Coordinates of C-alpha atoms and ligand atoms in Angstrom, one line a residue:
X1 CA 13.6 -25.2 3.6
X2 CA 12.4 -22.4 1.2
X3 CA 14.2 -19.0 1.9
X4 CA 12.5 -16.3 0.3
X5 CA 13.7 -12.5 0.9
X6 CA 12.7 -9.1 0.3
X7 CA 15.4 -6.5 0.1
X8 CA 14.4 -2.9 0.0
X9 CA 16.8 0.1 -0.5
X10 CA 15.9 2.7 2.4
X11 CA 15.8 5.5 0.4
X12 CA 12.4 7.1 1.9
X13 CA 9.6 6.3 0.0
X14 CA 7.7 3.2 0.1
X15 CA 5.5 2.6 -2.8
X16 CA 3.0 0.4 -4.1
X17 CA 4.9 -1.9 -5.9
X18 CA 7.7 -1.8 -3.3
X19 CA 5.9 -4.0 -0.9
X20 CA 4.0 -5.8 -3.5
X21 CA 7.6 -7.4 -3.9
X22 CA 7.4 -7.8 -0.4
X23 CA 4.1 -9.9 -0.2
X24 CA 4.6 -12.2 -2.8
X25 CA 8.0 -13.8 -1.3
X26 CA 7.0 -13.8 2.0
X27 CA 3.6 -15.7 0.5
X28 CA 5.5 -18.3 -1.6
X29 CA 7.7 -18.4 2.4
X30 CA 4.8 -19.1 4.2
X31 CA 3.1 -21.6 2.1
X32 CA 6.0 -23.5 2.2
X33 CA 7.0 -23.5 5.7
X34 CA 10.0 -21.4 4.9
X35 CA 11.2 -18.5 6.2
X36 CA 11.0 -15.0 4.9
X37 CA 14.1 -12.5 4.8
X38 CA 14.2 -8.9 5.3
X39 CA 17.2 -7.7 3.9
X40 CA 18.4 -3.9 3.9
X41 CA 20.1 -3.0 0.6
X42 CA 21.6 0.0 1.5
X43 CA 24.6 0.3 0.0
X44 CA 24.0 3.6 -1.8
X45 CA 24.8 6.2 0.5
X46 CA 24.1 9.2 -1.9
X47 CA 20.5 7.8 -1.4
X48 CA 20.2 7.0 1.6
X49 CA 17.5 9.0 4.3
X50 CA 17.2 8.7 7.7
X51 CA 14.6 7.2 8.7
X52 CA 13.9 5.0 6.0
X53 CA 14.4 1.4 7.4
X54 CA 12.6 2.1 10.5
X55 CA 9.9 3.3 7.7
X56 CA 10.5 0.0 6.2
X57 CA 10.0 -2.2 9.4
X58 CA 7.0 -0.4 10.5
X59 CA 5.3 -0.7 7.1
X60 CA 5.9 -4.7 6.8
X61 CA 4.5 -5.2 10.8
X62 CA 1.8 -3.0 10.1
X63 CA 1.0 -5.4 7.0
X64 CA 1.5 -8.6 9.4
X65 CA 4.5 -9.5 7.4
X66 CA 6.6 -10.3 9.5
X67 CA 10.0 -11.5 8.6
X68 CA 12.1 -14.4 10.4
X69 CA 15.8 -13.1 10.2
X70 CA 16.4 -9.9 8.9
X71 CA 17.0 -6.5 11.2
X72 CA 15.6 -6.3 14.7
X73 CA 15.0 -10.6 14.8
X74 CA 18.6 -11.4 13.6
X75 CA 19.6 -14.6 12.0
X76 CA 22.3 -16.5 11.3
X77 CA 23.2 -14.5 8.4
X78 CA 23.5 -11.2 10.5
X79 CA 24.1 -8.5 9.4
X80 CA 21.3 -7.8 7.8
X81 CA 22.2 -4.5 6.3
X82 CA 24.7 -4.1 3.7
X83 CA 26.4 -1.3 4.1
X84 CA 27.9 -3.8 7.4
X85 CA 28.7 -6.6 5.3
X86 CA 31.6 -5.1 3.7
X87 CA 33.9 -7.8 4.4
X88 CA 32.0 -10.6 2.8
X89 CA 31.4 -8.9 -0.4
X90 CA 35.7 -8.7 -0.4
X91 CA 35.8 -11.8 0.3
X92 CA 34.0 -13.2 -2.4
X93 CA 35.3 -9.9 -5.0
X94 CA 39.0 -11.8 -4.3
X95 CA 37.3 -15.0 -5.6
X96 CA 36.7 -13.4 -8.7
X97 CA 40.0 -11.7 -8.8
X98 CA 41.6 -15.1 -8.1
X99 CA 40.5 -17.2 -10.6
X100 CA 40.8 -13.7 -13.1
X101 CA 37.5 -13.3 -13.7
X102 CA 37.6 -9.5 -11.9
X103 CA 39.8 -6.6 -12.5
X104 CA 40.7 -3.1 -10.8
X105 CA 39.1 0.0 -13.3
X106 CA 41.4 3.1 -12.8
X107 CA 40.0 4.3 -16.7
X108 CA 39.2 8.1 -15.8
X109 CA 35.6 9.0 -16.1
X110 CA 36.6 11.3 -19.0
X111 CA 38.2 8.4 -20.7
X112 CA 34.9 6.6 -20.5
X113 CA 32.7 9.7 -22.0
X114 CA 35.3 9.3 -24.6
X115 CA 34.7 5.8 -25.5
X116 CA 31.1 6.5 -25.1
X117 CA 31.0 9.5 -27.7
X118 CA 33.6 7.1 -30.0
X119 CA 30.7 4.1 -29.8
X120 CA 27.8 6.8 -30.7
X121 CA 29.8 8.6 -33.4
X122 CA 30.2 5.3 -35.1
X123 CA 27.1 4.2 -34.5
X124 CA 27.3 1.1 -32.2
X125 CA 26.3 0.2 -28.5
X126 CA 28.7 1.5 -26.2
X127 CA 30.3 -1.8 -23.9
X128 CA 32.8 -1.3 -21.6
X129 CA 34.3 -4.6 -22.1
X130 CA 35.2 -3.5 -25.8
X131 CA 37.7 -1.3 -24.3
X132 CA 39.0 -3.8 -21.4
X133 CA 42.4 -2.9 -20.6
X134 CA 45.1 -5.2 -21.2
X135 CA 47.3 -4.9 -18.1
X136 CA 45.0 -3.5 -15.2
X137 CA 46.5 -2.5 -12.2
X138 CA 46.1 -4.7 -9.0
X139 CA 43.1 -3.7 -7.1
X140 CA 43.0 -1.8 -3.8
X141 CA 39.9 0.1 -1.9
X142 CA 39.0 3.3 -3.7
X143 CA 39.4 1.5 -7.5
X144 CA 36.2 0.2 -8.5
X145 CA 36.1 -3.5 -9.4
X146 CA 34.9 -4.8 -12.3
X147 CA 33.6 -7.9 -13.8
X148 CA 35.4 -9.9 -16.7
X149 CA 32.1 -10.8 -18.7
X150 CA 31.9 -14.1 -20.8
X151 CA 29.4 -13.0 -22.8
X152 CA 27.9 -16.1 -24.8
X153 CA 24.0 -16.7 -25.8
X154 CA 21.8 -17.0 -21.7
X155 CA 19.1 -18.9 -21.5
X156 CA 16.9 -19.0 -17.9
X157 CA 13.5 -19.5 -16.7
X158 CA 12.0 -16.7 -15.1
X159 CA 9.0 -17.7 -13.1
X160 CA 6.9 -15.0 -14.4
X161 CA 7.5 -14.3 -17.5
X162 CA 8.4 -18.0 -19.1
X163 CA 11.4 -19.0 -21.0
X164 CA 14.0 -15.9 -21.4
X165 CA 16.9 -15.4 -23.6
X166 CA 19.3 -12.7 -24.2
X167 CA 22.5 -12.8 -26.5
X168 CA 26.2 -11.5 -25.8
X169 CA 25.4 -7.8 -26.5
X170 CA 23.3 -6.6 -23.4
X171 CA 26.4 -8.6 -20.9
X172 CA 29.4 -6.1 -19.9
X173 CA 32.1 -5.9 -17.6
X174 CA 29.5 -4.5 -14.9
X175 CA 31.2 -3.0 -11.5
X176 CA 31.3 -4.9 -8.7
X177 CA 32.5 -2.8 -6.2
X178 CA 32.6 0.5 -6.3
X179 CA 35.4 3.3 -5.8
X180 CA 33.8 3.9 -2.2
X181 CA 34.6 0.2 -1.5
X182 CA 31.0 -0.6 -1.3
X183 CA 29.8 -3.2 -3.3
X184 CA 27.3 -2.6 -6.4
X185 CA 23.2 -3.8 -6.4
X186 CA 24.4 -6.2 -9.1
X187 CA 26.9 -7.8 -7.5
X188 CA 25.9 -7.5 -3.6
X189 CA 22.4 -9.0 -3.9
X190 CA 24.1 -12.2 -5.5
X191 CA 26.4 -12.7 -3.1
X192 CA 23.9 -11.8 -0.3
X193 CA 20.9 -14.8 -1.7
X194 CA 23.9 -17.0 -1.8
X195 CA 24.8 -16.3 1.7
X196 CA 21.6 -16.4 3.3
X197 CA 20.1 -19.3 0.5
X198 CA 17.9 -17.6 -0.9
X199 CA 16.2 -19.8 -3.3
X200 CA 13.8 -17.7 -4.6
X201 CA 14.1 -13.8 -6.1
X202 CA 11.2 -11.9 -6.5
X203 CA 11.4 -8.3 -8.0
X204 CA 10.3 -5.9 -10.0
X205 CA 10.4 -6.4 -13.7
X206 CA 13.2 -3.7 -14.4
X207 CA 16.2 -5.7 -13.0
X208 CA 15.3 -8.0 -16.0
X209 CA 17.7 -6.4 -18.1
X210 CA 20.3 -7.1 -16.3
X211 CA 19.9 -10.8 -15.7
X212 CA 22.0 -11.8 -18.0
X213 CA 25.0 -10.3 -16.0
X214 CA 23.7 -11.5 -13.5
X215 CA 23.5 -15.3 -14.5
X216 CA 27.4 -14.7 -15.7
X217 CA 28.3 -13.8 -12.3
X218 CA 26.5 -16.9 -10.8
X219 CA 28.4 -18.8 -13.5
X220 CA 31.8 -17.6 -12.7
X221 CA 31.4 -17.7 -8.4
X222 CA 29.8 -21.5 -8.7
X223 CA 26.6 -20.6 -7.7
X224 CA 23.0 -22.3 -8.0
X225 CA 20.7 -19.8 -9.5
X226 CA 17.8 -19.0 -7.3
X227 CA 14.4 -19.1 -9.0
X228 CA 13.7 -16.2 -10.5
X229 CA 10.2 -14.0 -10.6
X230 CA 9.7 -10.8 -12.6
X231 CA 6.9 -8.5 -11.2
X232 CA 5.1 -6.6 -14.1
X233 CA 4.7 -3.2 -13.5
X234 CA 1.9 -1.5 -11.6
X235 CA 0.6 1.5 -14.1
X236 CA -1.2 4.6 -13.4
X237 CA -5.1 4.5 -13.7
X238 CA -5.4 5.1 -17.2
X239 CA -3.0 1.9 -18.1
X240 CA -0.3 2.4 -20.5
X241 CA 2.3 4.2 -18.3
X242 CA 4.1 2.8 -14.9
X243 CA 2.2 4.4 -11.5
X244 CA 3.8 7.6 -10.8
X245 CA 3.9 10.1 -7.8
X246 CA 1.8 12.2 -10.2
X247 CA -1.1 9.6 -10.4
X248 CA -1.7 10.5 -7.0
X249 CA 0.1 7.1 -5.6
X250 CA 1.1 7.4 -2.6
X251 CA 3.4 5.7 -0.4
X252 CA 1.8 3.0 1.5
X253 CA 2.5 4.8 5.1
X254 CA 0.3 7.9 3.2
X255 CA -2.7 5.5 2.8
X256 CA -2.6 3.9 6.7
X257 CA -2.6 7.5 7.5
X258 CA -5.5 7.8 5.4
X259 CA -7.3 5.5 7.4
X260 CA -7.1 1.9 5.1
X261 CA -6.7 -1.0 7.2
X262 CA -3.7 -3.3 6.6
X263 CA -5.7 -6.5 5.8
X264 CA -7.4 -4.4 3.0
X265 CA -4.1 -2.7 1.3
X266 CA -2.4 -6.7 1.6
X267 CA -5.7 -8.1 0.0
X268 CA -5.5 -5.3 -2.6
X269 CA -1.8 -5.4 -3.4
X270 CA -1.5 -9.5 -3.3
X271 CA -4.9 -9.1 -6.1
X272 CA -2.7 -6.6 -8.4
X273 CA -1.7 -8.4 -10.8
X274 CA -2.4 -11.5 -9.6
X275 CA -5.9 -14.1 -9.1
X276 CA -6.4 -17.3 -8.3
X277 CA -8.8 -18.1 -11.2
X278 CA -12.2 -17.5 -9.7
X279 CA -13.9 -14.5 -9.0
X280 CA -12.8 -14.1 -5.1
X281 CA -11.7 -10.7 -4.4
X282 CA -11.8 -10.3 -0.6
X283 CA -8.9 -12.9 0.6
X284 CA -7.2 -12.6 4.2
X285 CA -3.7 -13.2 4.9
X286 CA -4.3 -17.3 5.7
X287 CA -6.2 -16.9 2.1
X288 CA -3.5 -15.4 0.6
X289 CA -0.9 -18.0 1.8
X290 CA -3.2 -21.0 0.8
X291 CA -4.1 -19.7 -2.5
X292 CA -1.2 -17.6 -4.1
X293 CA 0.6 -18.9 -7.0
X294 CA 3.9 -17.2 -8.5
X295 CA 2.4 -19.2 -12.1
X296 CA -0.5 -17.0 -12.1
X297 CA 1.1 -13.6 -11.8
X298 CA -0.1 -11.7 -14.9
X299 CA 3.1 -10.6 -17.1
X300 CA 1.7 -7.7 -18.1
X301 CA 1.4 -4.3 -16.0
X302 CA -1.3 -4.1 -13.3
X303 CA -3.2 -0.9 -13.3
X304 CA -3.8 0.8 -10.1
X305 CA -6.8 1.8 -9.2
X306 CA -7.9 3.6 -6.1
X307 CA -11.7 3.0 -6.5
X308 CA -11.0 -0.5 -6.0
X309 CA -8.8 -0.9 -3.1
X310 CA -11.2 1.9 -1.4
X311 CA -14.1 -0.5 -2.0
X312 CA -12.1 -4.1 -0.9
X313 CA -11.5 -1.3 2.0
X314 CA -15.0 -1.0 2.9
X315 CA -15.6 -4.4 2.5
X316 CA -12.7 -5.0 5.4
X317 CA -14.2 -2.7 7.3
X318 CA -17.9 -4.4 7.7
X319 CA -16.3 -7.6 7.6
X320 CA -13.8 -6.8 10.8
X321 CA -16.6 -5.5 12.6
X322 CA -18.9 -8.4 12.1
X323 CA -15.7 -10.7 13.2
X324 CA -14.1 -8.4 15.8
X325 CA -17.3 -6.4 17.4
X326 CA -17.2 -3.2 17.7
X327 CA -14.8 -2.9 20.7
X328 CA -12.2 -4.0 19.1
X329 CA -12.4 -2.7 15.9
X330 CA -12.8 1.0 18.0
X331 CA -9.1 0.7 18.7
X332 CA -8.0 0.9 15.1
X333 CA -10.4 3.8 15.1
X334 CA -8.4 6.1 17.6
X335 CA -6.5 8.4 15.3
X336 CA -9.4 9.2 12.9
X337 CA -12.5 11.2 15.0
X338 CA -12.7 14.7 14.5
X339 CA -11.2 16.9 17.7
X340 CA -14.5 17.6 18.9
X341 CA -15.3 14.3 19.8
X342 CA -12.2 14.1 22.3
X343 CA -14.6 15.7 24.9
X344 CA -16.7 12.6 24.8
X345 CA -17.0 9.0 26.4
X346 CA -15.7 6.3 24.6
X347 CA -18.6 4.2 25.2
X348 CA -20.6 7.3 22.7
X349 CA -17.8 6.8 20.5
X350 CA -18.8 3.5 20.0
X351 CA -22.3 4.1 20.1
X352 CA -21.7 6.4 16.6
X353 CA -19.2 3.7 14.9
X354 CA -22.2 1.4 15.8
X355 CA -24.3 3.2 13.5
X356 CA -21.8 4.5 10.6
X357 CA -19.1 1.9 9.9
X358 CA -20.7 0.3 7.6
X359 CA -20.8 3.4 5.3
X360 CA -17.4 4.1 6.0
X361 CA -14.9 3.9 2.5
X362 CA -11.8 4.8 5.0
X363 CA -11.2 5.2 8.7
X364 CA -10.8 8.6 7.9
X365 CA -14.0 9.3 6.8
X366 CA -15.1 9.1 10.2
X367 CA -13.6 13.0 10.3
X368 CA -16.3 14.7 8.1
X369 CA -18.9 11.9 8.4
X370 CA -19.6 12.4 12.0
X371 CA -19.0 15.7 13.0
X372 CA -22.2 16.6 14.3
X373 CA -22.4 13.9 16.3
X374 CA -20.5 16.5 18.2
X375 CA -20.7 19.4 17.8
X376 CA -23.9 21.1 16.9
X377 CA -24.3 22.0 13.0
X378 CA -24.1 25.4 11.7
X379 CA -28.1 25.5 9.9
X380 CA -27.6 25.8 6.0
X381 CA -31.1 26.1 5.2
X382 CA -30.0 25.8 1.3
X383 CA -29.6 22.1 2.2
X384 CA -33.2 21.7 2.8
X385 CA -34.9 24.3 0.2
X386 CA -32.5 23.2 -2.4
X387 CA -33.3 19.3 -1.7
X388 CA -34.9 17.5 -4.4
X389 CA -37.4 16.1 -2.3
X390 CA -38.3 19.1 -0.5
X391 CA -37.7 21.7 -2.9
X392 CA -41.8 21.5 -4.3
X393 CA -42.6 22.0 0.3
X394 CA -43.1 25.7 0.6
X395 CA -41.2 27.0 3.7
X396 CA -44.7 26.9 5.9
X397 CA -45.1 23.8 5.3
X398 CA -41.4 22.7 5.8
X399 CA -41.6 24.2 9.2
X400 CA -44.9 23.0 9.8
X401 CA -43.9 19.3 9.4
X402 CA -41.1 19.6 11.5
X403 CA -43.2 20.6 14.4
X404 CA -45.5 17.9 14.0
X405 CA -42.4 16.1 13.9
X406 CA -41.0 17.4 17.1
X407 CA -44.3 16.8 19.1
X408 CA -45.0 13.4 18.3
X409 CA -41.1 12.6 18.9
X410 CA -41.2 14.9 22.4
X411 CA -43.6 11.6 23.8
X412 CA -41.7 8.9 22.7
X413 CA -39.1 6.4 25.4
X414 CA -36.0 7.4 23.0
X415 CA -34.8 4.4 22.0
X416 CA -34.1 3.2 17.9
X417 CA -37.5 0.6 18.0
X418 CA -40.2 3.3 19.5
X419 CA -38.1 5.7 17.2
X420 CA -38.4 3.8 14.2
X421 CA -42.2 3.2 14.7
X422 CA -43.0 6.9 15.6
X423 CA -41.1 7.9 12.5
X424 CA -43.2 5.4 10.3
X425 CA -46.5 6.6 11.9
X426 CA -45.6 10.3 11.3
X427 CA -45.3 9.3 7.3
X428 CA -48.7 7.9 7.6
X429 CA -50.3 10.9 9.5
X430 CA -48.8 13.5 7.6
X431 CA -49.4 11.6 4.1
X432 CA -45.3 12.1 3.3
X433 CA -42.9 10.0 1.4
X434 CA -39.8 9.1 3.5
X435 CA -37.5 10.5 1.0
X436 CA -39.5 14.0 1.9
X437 CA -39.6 13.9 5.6
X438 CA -37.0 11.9 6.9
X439 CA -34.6 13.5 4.7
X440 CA -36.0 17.1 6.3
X441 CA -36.0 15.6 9.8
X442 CA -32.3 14.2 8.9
X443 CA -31.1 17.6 7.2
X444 CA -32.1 19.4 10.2
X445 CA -29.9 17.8 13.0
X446 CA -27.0 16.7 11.0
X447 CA -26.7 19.4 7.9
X448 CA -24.2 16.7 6.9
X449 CA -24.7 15.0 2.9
X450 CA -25.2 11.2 4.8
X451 CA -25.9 10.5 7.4
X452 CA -26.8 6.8 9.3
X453 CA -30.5 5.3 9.4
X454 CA -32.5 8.2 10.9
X455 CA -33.9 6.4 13.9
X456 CA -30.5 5.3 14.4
X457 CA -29.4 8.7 14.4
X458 CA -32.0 10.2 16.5
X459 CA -31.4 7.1 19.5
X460 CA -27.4 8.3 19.2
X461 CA -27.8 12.1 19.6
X462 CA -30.5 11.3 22.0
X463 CA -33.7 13.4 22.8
X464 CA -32.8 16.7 24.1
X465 CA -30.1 17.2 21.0
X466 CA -32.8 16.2 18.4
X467 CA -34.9 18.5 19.4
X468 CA -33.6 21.4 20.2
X469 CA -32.1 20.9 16.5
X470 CA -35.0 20.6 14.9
X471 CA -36.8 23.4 16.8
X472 CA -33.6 25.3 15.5
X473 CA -34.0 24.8 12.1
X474 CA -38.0 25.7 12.8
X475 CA -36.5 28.6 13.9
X476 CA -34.4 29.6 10.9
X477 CA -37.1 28.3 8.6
X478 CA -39.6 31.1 9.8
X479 CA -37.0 33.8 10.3
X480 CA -35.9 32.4 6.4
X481 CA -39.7 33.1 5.6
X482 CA -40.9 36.3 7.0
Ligands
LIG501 N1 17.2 -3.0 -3.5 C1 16.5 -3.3 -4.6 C2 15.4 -2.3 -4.7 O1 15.0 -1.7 -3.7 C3 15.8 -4.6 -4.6 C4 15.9 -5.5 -5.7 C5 15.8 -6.9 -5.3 O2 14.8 -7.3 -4.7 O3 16.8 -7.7 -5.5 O4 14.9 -2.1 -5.8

């Protein structure tokens, strides 16, 4: 059985390319019938923030990955959070120790600097392994533990990025546990996969570096090396440079509060980086599973790019209504009305996401676009003399077309058909283009940019509302003109 895992530090911030490594093991788990690990890697207290592993957990069920062992489910590899694995990690540091391939480090950090600034003065790469004492002490909690590297010419497949191969220069004697008596990322995670066999390690492209450590230690403890999968950077917008804070990337709990939809941000992060050949770019989770392949992971850097996943978002949106109704889909709508519409019936709630989800980029939207769905609109007259439709109309006539407006709508059953026709009849009587009246008709009960289909609008706001709006506005246009 495939064991995939993903193993997050819970220092507070969840990124973009966090839980891409998140998606693409439990992927390659679930298309396998394996099972997918959550693993908490938290090892580095000066780090650490409250908070963060709930944070963690949250995110990953709010993305419907859900993990089969791993904190909260259990397994038979519990605990799931280093910092309580302690034990094992001394367990398997004395293996190392036994068979001499480990050693206690009581060199001072001042000693260190001063090996350091000996290696740059003369001009050569600074390994600790060149200064290796010759009779180290015997190792006890509060010395850090280090490796004994063999360095020698690696050679290992990473899924991703091909054939790899690194010489004796960039292996050291790394630290294995540290003078805390917790055990290092380096040498933790290994013994961690081979506890819980994990067969497959997916991460981010920057623990590259360090793999050929990493397949020295494997080498000394016995161990099978998992497969291995490099994830190229995600880059800021422009390309050329990873994604930063400062590119406006946020965490992924910033963008659900933001109002994208989980299936969207999976569909977009699974697609960074990665396609299945064709030119699919809405997938869903089942998708996702069928389809993925670690072979077609790109090896260079994804750009991010917001536009996009606010598009695939839209796209989710129309397409969750069409499959859900509109019911359901309401409920993912709860957090994102403006306060004013608190004081209305859910079933006129509806009645408005009816008419506007399909314009929607972001749940959030729903904030500005529907406002005066309401409350009533403060009149901004500019919005209608300013038009570039209307702007030719003098005032009289402005305010004389919305009367004729208002009387012809004042006899019609209110209801979006007998709307739809009395609007189309009023562009034939009054010889106007739609773009001239319905956009003054529109302007005047929403004052909004966008709003939905204007009989649709009308039908929501129902009768009284609309007209007493557009009498308003009559109002304002004549006090405006005088
Ligand atoms: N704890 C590491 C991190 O958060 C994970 C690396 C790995 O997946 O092995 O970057």
């Amino acid at each position: 059985m495939i064991k995939t895992r993903f193993a997050p530090s819970p220092t507070g911030y969840i990124h973009i390319g966090n839980v891409r490594s998140a998606i693409y093991p439990y992927l390659i788990a679930k298309q396998n019938n394996g099972k997918f690990i959550l693993r908490i890697e938290d090892t580095d207290q000066a780090r650490y923030v409250e908070g963060a592993t709930e944070l963690i957990e949250s995110t990953l069920k709010w993305l419907g990955l859900d993990w089969d062992e791993g904190p909260i489910v259990g397994g038979p590899n519990a605990p799931y959070f280093q910092s309580k694995r302690k034990a094992i990690y001394h367990a398997w540091a004395q293996k190392l120790i036994d068979i001499g391939r480990a050693y206690a480090d009581d060199t001072s950090s001042e000693q260190i600097q001063a090996y350091r600034d000996q290696c740059s003065a003369e001009k050569v790469p600074y390994l600790y392994r060149n200064f290796r004492p010759e009779n180290p002490p015997a190792w006890h909690e509060g010395l850090p533990l280090r490796f004994k590297a063999d360095p020698k010419p690696r050679h290992w497949h990473d899924e991703v990025m091909g054939n790899l191969e690194a010489g004796p220069e960039v292996q050291d004697d790394i630290i294995l546990i540290k003078a805390d008596g917790l055990p290092t990322y380096n040498f933790a995670h290994i013994v961690d996969d081979a506890e819980m066999d994990v067969d497959w390690v997916c991460r981010g492209v920057e623990y590259l570096a360090s793999v050929p450590n990493y397949l020295a230690l494997y080498e000394a403890l016995g161990l099978k090396v998992p497969k291995l999968a490099s994830l190229p950077h995600i880059l800021g917008p422009t390309g050329g440079k990873k994604l930063g804070k400062r590119d406006g990337a946020k965490s992924v709990n910033e963008y659900r509060k933001d109002g994208i939809l989980p299936e969207a941000m999976l569909n977009y992060l699974a697609c960074l980086g990665w396609n299945d050949g064709t030119e699919q770019e809405i997938y869903t989770q089942t998708e996702l599973i069928e389809k993925f392949s670690v072979n077609r992971i790109q090896t260079s850097g994804a750009r991010f790019d917001e536009t996009k996943l606010l598009w695939q978002n839209g796209q989710w949106i129309r397409r969750l209504v069409d499959e859900e109704g509109i019911d359901k889909f309401y409920l993912r709508t709860t957090d994102f009305w403006p306060d004013s519409a608190q004081a209305y019936p859910e079933t006129y709630r509806k009645q408005v996401l009816s008419i506007i989800y399909d314009r929607l980029k972001t749940l959030a939207d729903l904030r500005a676009m529907t406002e005066y769905f309401f409350t009533d609109p403060e009149i901004d007259l500019d919005l209608i003399v300013k038009n570039k439709f209307l702007k030719k109309i003098s005032e009289e006539d402005l305010s004389d077309l919305l009367q004729k407006a208002a009387a012809a709508l004042e006899k019609v059953t209110w209801n979006e058909t007998t709307l739809q026709e009395t609007l189309n009849n009023l562009l034939t009587q009054l010889d106007k283009k739609p773009a001239e009246l319905f956009s003054l008709i529109r302007i005047s009960i929403s004052y909004a940019p966008f709003s939905p289909a204007l009989h649709q609008t009308l039908a929501t706001l129902g009768k009284e509302r609309s007209l007493a709006r557009i009498r308003q506005t009559v109002t304002a246009i004549e006090n405006d003109n005088q």
